[in-house]
Amino acid sequence: MQSMPPMPPRIVFFAASLLGLFAMLPFAVIAWARSAPSPSRPIHIVQDMDFQPRFNTQAVNPLFGDDRAMRPKIAGVVAVNGGSGSSHLEQGVVDGQWATTLPSGIPMDMSTLEHGRTRFNIFCTACHGYAGYGDGIVNERALDLMGNADGPVYGTAWVQAKSVHDPTVRDQPIGQIYNTITHGIRNMAGYAAQIPTEDRWAIASYVKALQRSQDATLQDVPPEHRESLKQ
Ligand code: HEC
């Protein structure tokens, strides 16, 4: 009868499994560190230019006599593209009221209106439609998507571009239309970055013309053309 080879003492098994467990510890820590959110910055070995000395808002900077890191504007300095300083041209406001006329230098004539039409057709019709009723191609597509969706549209809501013939918009002075184009309104973004000031005024005057085209009386037509419209 063959005898069994002697077994190693139990303590060896115990020590080996403990060692195996400890060997896994670094990997577990790394996996945890990679997945758990942490408020502190990651360890940054290559700094490049990631952290540069700077002053926070309202911080103290003894370099200046008044100890302020934020420097006030120097009196009388105008930025290179800093605008004219005219509130009529820049904001569409005259004496605290929305302007009812174009600013000086932009004539209300056919060439301004034609220019406004091309800009309107480029920048606005996608949402507002060519006649300004808010029925542009983006609206059609949005309604299509909302209509085709099975069940709720994941909390999405569609705000249609407002009709410029809505009484609340139709009665707005040209300065207010200009201001909407410049700064946007509610869900509509501003276009100051894409459309130069003069072009925004041209668009505003075209919007006024569009509104007039849908809400005119015979008295708005020059007398010599009235007869042909009467029948
Ligand atoms: C991306 C779509 C989109 C484009 C492009 C767009 N608009 Fe709008 N516009 C809207 C929406 C949406 C509203 C309504 C916003 C709301 O009620 O939240 C609106 C509202 C308006 C209003 C009504 C403001 C008021 O007082 O209620 C005017 C006027 C207007 N837009 C003019 C323009 C002009 C002019 C352009 C082109 C320069 C333009 N929009 C481009 C989406 C657009």
Coordinates of N, CA and C and ligand atoms in Angstrom, one line a residue:
M1 N 0.8 -1.2 0.0 CA 0.0 0.0 0.0 C 0.9 1.2 0.0
Q2 N 0.5 2.1 -1.0 CA 1.3 3.3 -1.1 C 0.9 4.4 -0.1
S3 N 1.8 5.1 0.5 CA 1.4 6.1 1.5 C 1.3 7.4 0.7
M4 N 0.4 8.3 1.2 CA 0.2 9.6 0.6 C 1.4 10.5 0.9
P5 N 1.8 11.4 -0.1 CA 2.9 12.3 0.2 C 2.4 13.2 1.4
P6 N 3.3 13.6 2.2 CA 2.9 14.5 3.3 C 2.4 15.8 2.9
M7 N 1.2 16.2 3.4 CA 0.6 17.5 3.0 C 1.4 18.7 3.7
P8 N 1.5 19.9 3.0 CA 2.2 21.0 3.7 C 1.3 21.4 4.8
P9 N 1.8 22.0 5.8 CA 1.0 22.4 7.0 C -0.1 23.4 6.6
R10 N -1.2 23.5 7.3 CA -2.3 24.3 6.9 C -1.9 25.8 6.8
I11 N -1.0 26.2 7.7 CA -0.6 27.6 7.8 C -0.1 28.1 6.4
V12 N 0.5 27.2 5.7 CA 1.0 27.6 4.3 C -0.1 28.0 3.4
F13 N -1.2 27.1 3.4 CA -2.4 27.5 2.6 C -2.9 28.8 3.0
F14 N -3.0 29.0 4.3 CA -3.6 30.2 4.8 C -2.8 31.4 4.3
A15 N -1.5 31.3 4.5 CA -0.6 32.4 4.1 C -0.7 32.7 2.6
A16 N -0.7 31.6 1.8 CA -0.8 31.8 0.4 C -2.0 32.6 -0.1
S17 N -3.2 32.1 0.5 CA -4.4 32.8 0.1 C -4.5 34.3 0.6
L18 N -3.9 34.5 1.7 CA -3.9 35.9 2.3 C -3.0 36.8 1.3
L19 N -1.9 36.2 0.9 CA -1.0 36.9 0.0 C -1.7 37.2 -1.3
G20 N -2.4 36.2 -1.8 CA -3.1 36.4 -3.1 C -4.1 37.5 -3.0
L21 N -4.8 37.5 -1.8 CA -5.8 38.6 -1.6 C -5.2 40.0 -1.6
F22 N -4.1 40.1 -0.9 CA -3.4 41.4 -0.8 C -2.8 41.8 -2.2
A23 N -2.4 40.8 -3.0 CA -1.9 41.1 -4.3 C -3.0 41.8 -5.2
M24 N -4.2 41.5 -4.9 CA -5.3 42.1 -5.7 C -5.7 43.5 -5.2
L25 N -5.2 43.8 -4.0 CA -5.6 45.1 -3.5 C -5.3 46.3 -4.3
P26 N -4.0 46.4 -4.8 CA -3.7 47.6 -5.7 C -4.7 47.7 -6.8
F27 N -5.0 46.6 -7.5 CA -5.9 46.7 -8.7 C -7.3 47.2 -8.2
A28 N -7.7 46.7 -7.1 CA -9.1 47.1 -6.6 C -9.1 48.6 -6.3
V29 N -8.0 49.1 -5.7 CA -7.9 50.5 -5.4 C -7.9 51.3 -6.6
I30 N -7.1 50.9 -7.6 CA -7.0 51.6 -8.9 C -8.4 51.7 -9.6
A31 N -9.1 50.5 -9.6 CA -10.4 50.4 -10.2 C -11.4 51.4 -9.5
W32 N -11.3 51.4 -8.2 CA -12.2 52.2 -7.4 C -11.9 53.7 -7.7
A33 N -10.6 54.1 -7.7 CA -10.2 55.5 -7.9 C -10.6 55.9 -9.3
R34 N -10.6 55.0 -10.3 CA -11.0 55.5 -11.7 C -12.5 55.7 -11.8
S35 N -13.3 55.0 -11.0 CA -14.7 55.1 -11.2 C -15.4 56.0 -10.2
A36 N -14.8 56.2 -9.0 CA -15.5 57.0 -8.0 C -15.3 58.4 -8.2
P37 N -16.3 59.3 -8.2 CA -16.1 60.7 -8.3 C -15.3 61.3 -7.2
S38 N -14.5 62.3 -7.4 CA -13.7 62.9 -6.4 C -13.7 64.4 -6.6
P39 N -13.8 65.1 -5.5 CA -13.8 66.6 -5.6 C -12.4 67.1 -5.9
S40 N -11.3 66.4 -5.6 CA -10.0 66.9 -5.8 C -9.5 66.7 -7.3
R41 N -8.6 67.4 -7.7 CA -8.0 67.3 -9.0 C -7.3 66.0 -9.2
P42 N -7.3 65.4 -10.4 CA -6.5 64.2 -10.6 C -5.0 64.6 -10.5
I43 N -4.2 63.6 -10.2 CA -2.8 63.8 -10.0 C -2.2 64.2 -11.4
H44 N -1.5 65.3 -11.4 CA -1.1 65.9 -12.7 C 0.4 65.8 -12.8
I45 N 0.9 64.8 -13.5 CA 2.3 64.6 -13.6 C 2.9 65.6 -14.6
V46 N 2.4 65.6 -15.8 CA 2.9 66.6 -16.8 C 2.1 67.9 -16.7
Q47 N 2.6 69.0 -16.2 CA 1.9 70.2 -15.9 C 1.5 71.0 -17.2
D48 N 2.4 70.9 -18.2 CA 2.3 71.7 -19.4 C 1.9 73.2 -18.9
M49 N 0.8 73.7 -19.5 CA 0.5 75.1 -19.1 C -0.9 75.1 -18.4
D50 N -1.2 73.9 -17.8 CA -2.6 73.7 -17.2 C -2.8 74.7 -16.0
F51 N -1.9 74.9 -15.2 CA -2.1 75.7 -14.0 C -1.2 76.9 -14.2
Q52 N -1.8 78.1 -14.4 CA -1.0 79.3 -14.6 C -1.4 80.2 -13.5
P53 N -0.4 81.0 -13.0 CA -0.7 82.0 -12.0 C -1.7 83.0 -12.5
R54 N -2.7 83.3 -11.8 CA -3.7 84.3 -12.2 C -4.4 84.8 -10.9
F55 N -5.1 85.9 -11.1 CA -5.8 86.5 -10.0 C -7.3 86.2 -10.1
N56 N -7.9 85.8 -9.1 CA -9.4 85.6 -9.1 C -10.1 86.9 -9.1
T57 N -11.4 86.9 -9.5 CA -12.2 88.0 -9.5 C -12.2 88.7 -8.1
Q58 N -12.2 89.9 -8.0 CA -12.2 90.7 -6.8 C -11.0 90.4 -5.9
A59 N -9.9 89.8 -6.4 CA -8.8 89.5 -5.5 C -7.9 90.7 -5.3
V60 N -7.0 90.6 -4.4 CA -6.1 91.7 -4.1 C -4.8 91.6 -4.9
N61 N -4.3 92.7 -5.5 CA -3.1 92.6 -6.2 C -2.3 93.9 -5.8
P62 N -1.3 93.6 -5.0 CA -0.5 94.8 -4.5 C 0.3 95.5 -5.6
L63 N 0.4 95.0 -6.8 CA 1.1 95.6 -7.8 C 0.6 97.0 -8.1
F64 N -0.8 97.2 -8.0 CA -1.4 98.4 -8.3 C -1.7 99.3 -7.0
G65 N -1.7 100.6 -7.1 CA -1.8 101.5 -6.0 C -3.1 101.2 -5.2
D66 N -4.2 100.9 -5.9 CA -5.4 100.6 -5.2 C -5.6 99.2 -4.8
D67 N -4.6 98.3 -5.0 CA -4.6 96.9 -4.6 C -5.7 96.1 -5.3
R68 N -6.3 96.6 -6.3 CA -7.3 95.8 -7.0 C -6.7 95.0 -8.2
A69 N -7.0 93.7 -8.2 CA -6.5 92.9 -9.4 C -7.4 93.3 -10.6
M70 N -8.7 93.5 -10.4 CA -9.5 93.9 -11.6 C -9.3 95.3 -11.9
R71 N -8.9 95.6 -13.1 CA -8.6 97.0 -13.4 C -9.8 97.7 -14.0
P72 N -10.1 98.9 -13.5 CA -11.2 99.7 -14.0 C -10.9 100.2 -15.4
K73 N -11.9 100.5 -16.2 CA -11.7 101.0 -17.6 C -11.0 102.4 -17.4
I74 N -10.0 102.6 -18.3 CA -9.3 103.9 -18.3 C -10.2 104.9 -19.0
A75 N -10.4 106.0 -18.4 CA -11.3 107.0 -18.9 C -11.0 107.5 -20.3
G76 N -12.0 107.5 -21.1 CA -11.8 108.1 -22.5 C -11.4 107.1 -23.5
V77 N -11.1 105.8 -23.1 CA -10.6 104.8 -24.0 C -11.7 104.2 -24.8
V78 N -11.6 104.0 -26.1 CA -12.7 103.3 -26.9 C -12.1 102.1 -27.5
A79 N -12.7 101.0 -27.4 CA -12.2 99.8 -28.0 C -12.2 99.9 -29.6
V80 N -11.3 99.2 -30.2 CA -11.1 99.4 -31.7 C -12.4 99.1 -32.4
N81 N -13.1 98.0 -32.0 CA -14.5 97.8 -32.6 C -15.6 98.1 -31.6
G82 N -15.3 99.1 -30.8 CA -16.2 99.3 -29.6 C -17.5 100.0 -29.9
G83 N -17.8 100.1 -31.2 CA -19.1 100.7 -31.5 C -19.1 102.2 -31.4
S84 N -20.2 102.8 -31.8 CA -20.3 104.3 -31.9 C -20.6 105.0 -30.6
G85 N -21.2 104.2 -29.7 CA -21.6 104.8 -28.4 C -23.0 105.3 -28.6
S86 N -23.6 105.2 -29.8 CA -25.0 105.7 -30.0 C -26.0 104.6 -29.6
S87 N -26.9 105.0 -28.7 CA -27.8 104.0 -28.2 C -28.9 103.7 -29.2
H88 N -29.2 104.6 -30.1 CA -30.1 104.4 -31.2 C -29.5 103.3 -32.1
L89 N -28.3 103.4 -32.6 CA -27.7 102.5 -33.5 C -27.4 101.1 -32.8
E90 N -26.9 101.2 -31.6 CA -26.4 100.0 -30.9 C -27.6 99.2 -30.2
Q91 N -28.5 99.9 -29.5 CA -29.5 99.3 -28.7 C -30.9 99.4 -29.3
G92 N -31.1 100.3 -30.3 CA -32.5 100.5 -30.7 C -33.3 101.4 -29.8
V93 N -32.6 102.2 -29.0 CA -33.3 103.0 -27.9 C -33.0 104.4 -28.2
V94 N -34.1 105.3 -28.1 CA -33.9 106.7 -28.2 C -34.6 107.3 -27.0
D95 N -33.9 108.1 -26.2 CA -34.5 108.7 -25.0 C -35.3 107.7 -24.1
G96 N -34.7 106.5 -23.9 CA -35.3 105.5 -23.1 C -36.5 104.8 -23.7
Q97 N -36.8 105.1 -24.9 CA -38.0 104.4 -25.6 C -37.4 103.7 -26.8
W98 N -38.2 102.6 -27.2 CA -37.8 101.9 -28.5 C -37.8 102.9 -29.6
A99 N -36.8 102.8 -30.4 CA -36.7 103.7 -31.6 C -37.8 103.4 -32.6
T100 N -38.4 104.4 -33.2 CA -39.4 104.2 -34.2 C -38.9 104.5 -35.6
T101 N -37.6 104.9 -35.7 CA -37.0 105.2 -37.0 C -35.7 104.5 -37.1
L102 N -35.1 104.4 -38.3 CA -33.8 103.9 -38.5 C -32.8 104.9 -38.0
P103 N -31.6 104.4 -37.5 CA -30.6 105.4 -37.0 C -30.0 106.1 -38.2
S104 N -29.5 107.3 -37.9 CA -29.0 108.1 -39.0 C -27.9 107.4 -39.7
G105 N -27.8 107.5 -41.0 CA -26.8 106.8 -41.8 C -27.3 105.5 -42.5
I106 N -28.5 105.1 -42.0 CA -29.1 103.9 -42.7 C -30.4 104.4 -43.2
P107 N -30.5 104.7 -44.6 CA -31.7 105.2 -45.2 C -32.8 104.2 -45.3
M108 N -34.1 104.6 -45.1 CA -35.2 103.7 -45.3 C -35.5 103.8 -46.8
D109 N -34.9 103.0 -47.6 CA -35.2 103.0 -49.0 C -35.2 101.5 -49.6
M110 N -35.4 101.4 -50.9 CA -35.5 100.0 -51.4 C -34.3 99.2 -51.2
S111 N -33.1 99.9 -51.3 CA -31.9 99.1 -51.2 C -31.7 98.5 -49.8
T112 N -32.1 99.3 -48.8 CA -32.0 98.8 -47.4 C -33.0 97.6 -47.3
L113 N -34.2 97.8 -47.8 CA -35.2 96.7 -47.7 C -34.8 95.5 -48.4
E114 N -34.3 95.6 -49.6 CA -33.8 94.5 -50.4 C -32.7 93.8 -49.7
H115 N -31.8 94.6 -49.1 CA -30.7 94.0 -48.3 C -31.2 93.2 -47.1
G116 N -32.2 93.8 -46.5 CA -32.9 93.2 -45.3 C -33.5 91.9 -45.7
R117 N -34.1 91.9 -46.9 CA -34.8 90.7 -47.4 C -33.8 89.5 -47.6
T118 N -32.7 89.8 -48.2 CA -31.7 88.7 -48.4 C -31.2 88.2 -47.1
R119 N -30.9 89.1 -46.1 CA -30.4 88.7 -44.8 C -31.5 87.9 -44.1
F120 N -32.8 88.4 -44.1 CA -33.9 87.7 -43.5 C -34.0 86.3 -44.0
N121 N -34.0 86.2 -45.4 CA -34.1 84.9 -46.0 C -33.0 83.9 -45.6
I122 N -31.8 84.5 -45.4 CA -30.7 83.6 -45.0 C -30.8 83.2 -43.5
F123 N -31.1 84.2 -42.6 CA -30.9 84.0 -41.2 C -32.2 83.6 -40.5
C124 N -33.3 84.0 -41.0 CA -34.6 83.9 -40.2 C -35.6 82.9 -40.7
T125 N -35.6 82.7 -42.0 CA -36.7 81.9 -42.6 C -36.7 80.5 -42.2
A126 N -35.5 79.9 -41.8 CA -35.5 78.5 -41.4 C -36.5 78.3 -40.3
C127 N -36.6 79.2 -39.4 CA -37.6 79.1 -38.3 C -38.9 79.9 -38.6
H128 N -38.7 81.1 -39.0 CA -39.9 82.0 -39.1 C -40.7 81.9 -40.4
G129 N -40.1 81.2 -41.4 CA -40.8 81.1 -42.7 C -40.6 82.4 -43.5
Y130 N -40.8 82.3 -44.9 CA -40.5 83.4 -45.7 C -41.4 84.6 -45.5
A131 N -42.7 84.3 -45.1 CA -43.6 85.4 -44.8 C -43.6 85.8 -43.4
G132 N -42.9 85.0 -42.5 CA -42.8 85.4 -41.1 C -43.8 84.9 -40.2
Y133 N -44.5 83.8 -40.7 CA -45.6 83.3 -39.8 C -45.1 82.2 -38.8
G134 N -43.8 82.0 -38.8 CA -43.3 81.0 -37.8 C -43.5 79.6 -38.3
D135 N -43.6 79.5 -39.7 CA -43.8 78.1 -40.3 C -42.7 77.7 -41.1
G136 N -41.4 78.0 -40.7 CA -40.2 77.7 -41.5 C -40.0 76.2 -41.4
I137 N -39.0 75.8 -42.2 CA -38.7 74.3 -42.4 C -38.3 73.6 -41.0
V138 N -37.7 74.4 -40.1 CA -37.3 73.9 -38.8 C -38.6 73.5 -38.0
N139 N -39.6 74.4 -38.2 CA -40.8 74.1 -37.5 C -41.5 72.9 -38.0
E140 N -41.5 72.7 -39.4 CA -42.1 71.6 -40.0 C -41.5 70.3 -39.5
R141 N -40.1 70.3 -39.5 CA -39.4 69.2 -39.1 C -39.6 68.8 -37.6
A142 N -39.7 69.8 -36.8 CA -39.9 69.6 -35.4 C -41.3 69.0 -35.2
L143 N -42.3 69.5 -35.9 CA -43.7 69.0 -35.7 C -43.7 67.5 -36.2
D144 N -43.0 67.3 -37.3 CA -42.9 65.9 -37.8 C -42.3 65.0 -36.8
L145 N -41.2 65.4 -36.2 CA -40.5 64.5 -35.2 C -41.4 64.3 -34.0
M146 N -42.1 65.4 -33.5 CA -43.0 65.2 -32.4 C -44.1 64.3 -32.7
G147 N -44.6 64.4 -33.9 CA -45.8 63.7 -34.3 C -45.5 62.2 -34.5
N148 N -44.3 61.9 -35.0 CA -43.9 60.5 -35.3 C -43.4 59.7 -34.1
A149 N -43.1 60.5 -33.0 CA -42.6 59.8 -31.8 C -43.6 58.9 -31.2
D150 N -43.1 57.7 -30.8 CA -44.0 56.8 -30.0 C -44.0 57.2 -28.6
G151 N -45.1 57.6 -28.1 CA -45.2 57.9 -26.7 C -44.5 59.3 -26.4
P152 N -44.1 59.5 -25.2 CA -43.6 60.8 -24.8 C -42.3 61.1 -25.5
V153 N -42.0 62.3 -25.8 CA -40.8 62.7 -26.6 C -39.7 63.0 -25.6
Y154 N -39.5 62.2 -24.6 CA -38.4 62.4 -23.6 C -38.4 63.8 -23.1
G155 N -39.5 64.3 -22.7 CA -39.5 65.6 -22.0 C -39.3 66.8 -22.9
T156 N -39.2 66.5 -24.3 CA -38.9 67.6 -25.2 C -40.2 68.4 -25.5
A157 N -40.0 69.7 -25.5 CA -41.1 70.5 -25.9 C -40.6 71.4 -27.1
W158 N -41.5 71.7 -28.0 CA -41.2 72.5 -29.2 C -41.8 73.9 -29.0
V159 N -41.0 74.9 -29.0 CA -41.5 76.2 -29.0 C -41.4 76.8 -30.4
Q160 N -42.6 77.0 -31.0 CA -42.6 77.5 -32.4 C -42.1 78.9 -32.5
A161 N -41.3 79.2 -33.5 CA -40.9 80.6 -33.7 C -42.1 81.5 -33.8
K162 N -42.1 82.6 -33.2 CA -43.3 83.4 -33.1 C -43.6 84.1 -34.4
S163 N -44.9 84.1 -34.8 CA -45.3 84.9 -36.0 C -45.0 86.3 -35.8
V164 N -44.3 87.0 -36.8 CA -44.1 88.4 -36.7 C -45.4 89.2 -36.9
H165 N -46.5 88.5 -37.3 CA -47.8 89.1 -37.5 C -48.7 89.0 -36.3
D166 N -48.2 88.3 -35.3 CA -48.9 88.3 -34.0 C -49.1 89.8 -33.5
P167 N -50.2 90.1 -33.0 CA -50.4 91.5 -32.6 C -49.4 92.0 -31.7
T168 N -48.9 91.1 -30.8 CA -47.9 91.6 -29.8 C -46.6 91.9 -30.5
V169 N -46.3 91.4 -31.6 CA -45.1 91.7 -32.4 C -45.3 92.7 -33.4
R170 N -46.5 92.7 -34.0 CA -46.8 93.6 -35.1 C -46.7 95.1 -34.6
D171 N -47.2 95.3 -33.4 CA -47.2 96.7 -32.9 C -45.9 97.1 -32.3
Q172 N -44.8 96.3 -32.4 CA -43.6 96.7 -31.8 C -42.8 97.7 -32.7
P173 N -42.2 98.7 -32.1 CA -41.4 99.7 -32.9 C -40.2 99.0 -33.5
I174 N -39.6 99.6 -34.5 CA -38.5 98.9 -35.2 C -37.3 98.7 -34.3
G175 N -37.2 99.6 -33.3 CA -36.0 99.4 -32.4 C -36.2 98.2 -31.5
Q176 N -37.4 97.8 -31.2 CA -37.6 96.6 -30.4 C -37.3 95.3 -31.2
I177 N -37.7 95.4 -32.5 CA -37.4 94.2 -33.4 C -35.9 94.1 -33.5
Y178 N -35.2 95.3 -33.7 CA -33.8 95.3 -33.8 C -33.2 94.6 -32.6
N179 N -33.7 95.0 -31.4 CA -33.2 94.5 -30.1 C -33.4 93.0 -30.0
T180 N -34.5 92.5 -30.5 CA -34.8 91.0 -30.5 C -33.7 90.3 -31.4
I181 N -33.5 90.9 -32.5 CA -32.5 90.2 -33.4 C -31.1 90.3 -32.8
T182 N -30.8 91.4 -32.1 CA -29.5 91.6 -31.5 C -29.2 90.7 -30.3
H183 N -30.2 90.7 -29.4 CA -30.0 90.0 -28.1 C -30.8 88.7 -28.0
G184 N -31.7 88.4 -29.0 CA -32.5 87.2 -28.8 C -33.6 87.5 -27.8
I185 N -34.5 86.5 -27.7 CA -35.6 86.7 -26.7 C -36.1 85.3 -26.3
R186 N -36.2 85.1 -25.0 CA -36.7 83.8 -24.5 C -35.9 82.6 -25.2
N187 N -36.7 81.8 -26.0 CA -36.0 80.7 -26.6 C -35.2 81.0 -27.9
M188 N -35.3 82.2 -28.3 CA -34.5 82.6 -29.6 C -33.2 83.2 -29.2
A189 N -32.2 82.7 -29.9 CA -30.8 83.2 -29.6 C -30.6 84.6 -30.3
G190 N -29.6 85.4 -29.8 CA -29.3 86.6 -30.4 C -28.4 86.4 -31.6
Y191 N -28.4 87.4 -32.5 CA -27.7 87.3 -33.8 C -26.6 88.4 -33.9
A192 N -26.2 89.0 -32.8 CA -25.2 90.1 -32.8 C -23.9 89.5 -33.3
A193 N -23.6 88.3 -33.0 CA -22.3 87.7 -33.3 C -22.2 87.4 -34.8
Q194 N -23.4 87.0 -35.4 CA -23.3 86.6 -36.8 C -23.7 87.7 -37.8
I195 N -24.5 88.6 -37.4 CA -25.0 89.6 -38.3 C -24.5 91.0 -37.9
P196 N -23.8 91.7 -38.8 CA -23.3 93.1 -38.4 C -24.5 94.0 -38.1
T197 N -24.2 95.1 -37.4 CA -25.2 96.0 -36.9 C -26.1 96.6 -38.0
E198 N -25.5 97.1 -39.1 CA -26.2 97.7 -40.2 C -27.2 96.6 -40.8
D199 N -26.7 95.4 -40.9 CA -27.6 94.3 -41.5 C -28.7 94.0 -40.6
R200 N -28.5 94.1 -39.3 CA -29.6 93.8 -38.3 C -30.7 94.9 -38.5
W201 N -30.3 96.1 -38.7 CA -31.3 97.2 -38.9 C -32.0 97.0 -40.2
A202 N -31.3 96.5 -41.3 CA -31.9 96.2 -42.6 C -32.9 95.1 -42.4
I203 N -32.6 94.1 -41.6 CA -33.6 93.0 -41.4 C -34.8 93.5 -40.6
A204 N -34.5 94.4 -39.6 CA -35.6 94.9 -38.8 C -36.6 95.7 -39.7
S205 N -36.0 96.5 -40.7 CA -36.9 97.3 -41.5 C -37.7 96.3 -42.5
Y206 N -37.0 95.2 -42.9 CA -37.7 94.3 -43.7 C -38.9 93.6 -43.0
V207 N -38.6 93.3 -41.7 CA -39.7 92.7 -40.8 C -40.9 93.7 -40.8
K208 N -40.6 95.0 -40.6 CA -41.7 96.0 -40.5 C -42.4 95.9 -41.9
A209 N -41.7 95.8 -43.0 CA -42.3 95.8 -44.3 C -43.2 94.5 -44.4
L210 N -42.7 93.4 -44.0 CA -43.4 92.1 -44.0 C -44.7 92.3 -43.2
Q211 N -44.6 92.9 -42.1 CA -45.8 93.1 -41.2 C -46.8 93.9 -41.9
R212 N -46.3 95.0 -42.6 CA -47.2 95.9 -43.3 C -47.9 95.2 -44.4
S213 N -47.1 94.3 -45.1 CA -47.7 93.6 -46.3 C -48.9 92.7 -45.9
Q214 N -48.9 92.3 -44.7 CA -50.0 91.4 -44.2 C -51.1 92.1 -43.5
D215 N -51.0 93.4 -43.3 CA -51.9 94.1 -42.5 C -52.1 95.5 -43.0
A216 N -52.3 95.6 -44.3 CA -52.4 97.0 -44.9 C -53.8 97.4 -45.2
T217 N -54.1 98.6 -45.3 CA -55.4 99.1 -45.8 C -55.2 99.8 -47.1
L218 N -56.2 100.1 -47.8 CA -56.1 100.8 -49.1 C -55.4 102.1 -49.0
Q219 N -55.5 102.7 -47.8 CA -54.8 104.0 -47.6 C -53.3 103.9 -47.6
D220 N -52.8 102.7 -47.4 CA -51.3 102.5 -47.4 C -50.8 102.4 -48.8
V221 N -51.7 102.2 -49.8 CA -51.2 102.1 -51.2 C -51.2 103.5 -51.8
P222 N -50.1 103.8 -52.5 CA -50.0 105.1 -53.2 C -51.2 105.4 -54.0
P223 N -51.8 106.6 -54.0 CA -53.1 106.9 -54.7 C -53.1 106.4 -56.1
E224 N -52.0 106.5 -56.9 CA -52.0 106.2 -58.3 C -52.2 104.7 -58.5
H225 N -52.0 103.9 -57.5 CA -52.1 102.4 -57.6 C -53.4 101.9 -57.0
R226 N -54.2 102.8 -56.4 CA -55.4 102.3 -55.6 C -56.5 101.8 -56.5
E227 N -56.7 102.5 -57.7 CA -57.8 102.1 -58.6 C -57.7 100.6 -59.0
S228 N -56.5 100.2 -59.3 CA -56.3 98.9 -59.9 C -56.6 97.8 -58.8
L229 N -56.6 98.2 -57.5 CA -56.8 97.2 -56.4 C -58.3 97.1 -56.0
K230 N -59.1 98.1 -56.5 CA -60.4 98.3 -55.9 C -61.4 97.2 -56.3
Q231 N -61.3 96.6 -57.5 CA -62.3 95.7 -57.9 C -62.3 94.4 -57.0
Ligands
HEC1 C1 -33.6 78.8 -34.6 C2 -34.9 79.4 -34.9 C3 -35.0 80.9 -35.0 C4 -34.3 81.7 -35.9 C5 -33.3 81.3 -36.9 C6 -34.8 83.0 -35.6 N1 -35.8 83.0 -34.7 FE1 -36.9 84.6 -34.1 N2 -37.9 83.4 -32.7 C7 -37.7 82.1 -32.6 C8 -38.5 81.6 -31.5 C9 -38.6 80.1 -31.0 C10 -39.2 82.7 -31.0 C11 -40.2 82.7 -29.8 C12 -39.4 82.7 -28.6 C13 -40.2 82.4 -27.4 O1 -41.4 82.8 -27.3 O2 -39.6 81.7 -26.5 C14 -38.8 83.8 -31.8 C15 -39.3 85.1 -31.7 C16 -39.1 86.2 -32.5 C17 -39.7 87.4 -32.5 C18 -40.8 87.8 -31.5 C19 -40.3 88.5 -30.3 C20 -41.4 88.9 -29.3 O3 -41.3 90.0 -28.9 O4 -42.2 88.0 -29.0 C21 -39.2 88.2 -33.5 C22 -39.6 89.6 -33.9 C23 -38.2 87.4 -34.1 N3 -38.1 86.2 -33.5 C24 -37.4 87.8 -35.2 C25 -36.4 87.0 -35.8 C26 -35.6 87.5 -36.8 C27 -35.7 88.9 -37.5 C28 -34.7 86.5 -37.1 C29 -33.5 86.5 -38.1 C30 -32.5 87.4 -37.8 C31 -35.0 85.4 -36.2 N4 -36.1 85.8 -35.4 C32 -34.4 84.1 -36.3 C33 -36.9 81.3 -33.3 C34 -36.0 81.7 -34.3

